[in-house]
PDB file of C-alpha atoms in Angstrom:
ATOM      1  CA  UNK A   1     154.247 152.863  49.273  1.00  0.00           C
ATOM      2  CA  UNK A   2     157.362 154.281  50.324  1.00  0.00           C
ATOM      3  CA  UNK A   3     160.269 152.786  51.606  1.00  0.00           C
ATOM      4  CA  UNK A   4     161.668 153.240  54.895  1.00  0.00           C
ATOM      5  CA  UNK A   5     164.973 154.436  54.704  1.00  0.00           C
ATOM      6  CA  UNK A   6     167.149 155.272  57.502  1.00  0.00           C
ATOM      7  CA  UNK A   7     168.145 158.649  57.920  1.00  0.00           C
ATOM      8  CA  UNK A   8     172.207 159.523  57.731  1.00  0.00           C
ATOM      9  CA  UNK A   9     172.311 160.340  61.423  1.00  0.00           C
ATOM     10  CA  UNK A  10     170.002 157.500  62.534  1.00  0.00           C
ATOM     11  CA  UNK A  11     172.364 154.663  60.387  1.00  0.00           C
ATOM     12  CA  UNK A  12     175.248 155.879  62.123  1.00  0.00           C
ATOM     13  CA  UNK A  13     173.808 156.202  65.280  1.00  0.00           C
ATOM     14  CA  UNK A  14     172.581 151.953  64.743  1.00  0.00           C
ATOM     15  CA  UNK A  15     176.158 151.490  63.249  1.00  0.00           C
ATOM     16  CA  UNK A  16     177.932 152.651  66.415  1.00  0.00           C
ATOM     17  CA  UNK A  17     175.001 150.991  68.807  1.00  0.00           C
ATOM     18  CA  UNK A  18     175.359 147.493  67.058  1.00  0.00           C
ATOM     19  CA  UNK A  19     178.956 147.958  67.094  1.00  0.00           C
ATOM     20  CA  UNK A  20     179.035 148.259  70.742  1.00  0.00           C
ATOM     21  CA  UNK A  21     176.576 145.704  71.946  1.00  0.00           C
ATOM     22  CA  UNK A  22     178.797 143.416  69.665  1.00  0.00           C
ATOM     23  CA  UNK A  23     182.184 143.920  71.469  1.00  0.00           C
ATOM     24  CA  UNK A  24     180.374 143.882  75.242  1.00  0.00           C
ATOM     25  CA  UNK A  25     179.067 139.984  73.806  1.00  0.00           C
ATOM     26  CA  UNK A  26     182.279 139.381  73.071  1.00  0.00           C
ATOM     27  CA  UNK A  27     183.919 140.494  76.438  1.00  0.00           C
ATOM     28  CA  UNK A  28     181.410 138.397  78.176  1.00  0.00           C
ATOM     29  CA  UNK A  29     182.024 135.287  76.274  1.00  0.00           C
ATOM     30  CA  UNK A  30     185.423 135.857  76.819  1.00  0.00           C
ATOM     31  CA  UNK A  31     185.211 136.092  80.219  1.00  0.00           C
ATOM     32  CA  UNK A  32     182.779 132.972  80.546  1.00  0.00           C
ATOM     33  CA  UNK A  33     185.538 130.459  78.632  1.00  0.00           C
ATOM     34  CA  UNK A  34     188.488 131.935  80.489  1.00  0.00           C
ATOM     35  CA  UNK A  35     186.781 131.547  83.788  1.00  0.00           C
ATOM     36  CA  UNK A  36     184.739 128.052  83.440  1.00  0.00           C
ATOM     37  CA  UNK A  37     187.625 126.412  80.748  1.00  0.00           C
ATOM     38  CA  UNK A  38     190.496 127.878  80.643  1.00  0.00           C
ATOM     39  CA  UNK A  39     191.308 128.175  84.695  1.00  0.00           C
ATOM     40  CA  UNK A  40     190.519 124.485  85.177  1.00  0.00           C
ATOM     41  CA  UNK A  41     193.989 123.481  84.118  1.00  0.00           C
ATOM     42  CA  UNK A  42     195.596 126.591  86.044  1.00  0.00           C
ATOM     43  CA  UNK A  43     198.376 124.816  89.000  1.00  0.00           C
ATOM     44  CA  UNK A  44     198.033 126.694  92.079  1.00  0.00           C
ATOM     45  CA  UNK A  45     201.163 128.308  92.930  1.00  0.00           C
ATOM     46  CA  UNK A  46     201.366 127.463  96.083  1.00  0.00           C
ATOM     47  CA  UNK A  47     201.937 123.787  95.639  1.00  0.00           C
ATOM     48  CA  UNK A  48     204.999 124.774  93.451  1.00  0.00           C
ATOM     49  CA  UNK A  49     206.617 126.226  96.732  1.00  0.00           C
ATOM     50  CA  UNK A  50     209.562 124.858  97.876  1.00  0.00           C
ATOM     51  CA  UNK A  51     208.689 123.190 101.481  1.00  0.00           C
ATOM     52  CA  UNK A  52     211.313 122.795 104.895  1.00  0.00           C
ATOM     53  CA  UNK A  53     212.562 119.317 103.985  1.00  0.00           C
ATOM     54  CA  UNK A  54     211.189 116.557 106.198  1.00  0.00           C
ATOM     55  CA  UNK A  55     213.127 115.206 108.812  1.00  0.00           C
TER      56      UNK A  55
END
């Protein structure tokens, strides 16, 4: 039986495919804790406004 080795061009072709799938799962989780956790505690600027004082 012979064992299946990857070809040069075919590892670095994986290498650089794995590589990229890796950092778009990261952007997305990223983007999934900044938007559902992180923004929660975000103060809208608006209410830090200074208003016409009440008379």
């Amino acid at each position: 039986m012979k064992a299946n080795k990857p070809k040069k061009k075919q590892g670095w072709l994986s290498t650089v495919r794995e590589l990229a799938i890796i950092i778009v799962v990261a952007l997305i989780i990223s983007a999934l804790i900044r938007s559902f956790l992180m923004q929660l505690y975000v103060i809208p600027s608006a209410s830090m406004e200074k208003h016409a004082p009440d008379r």
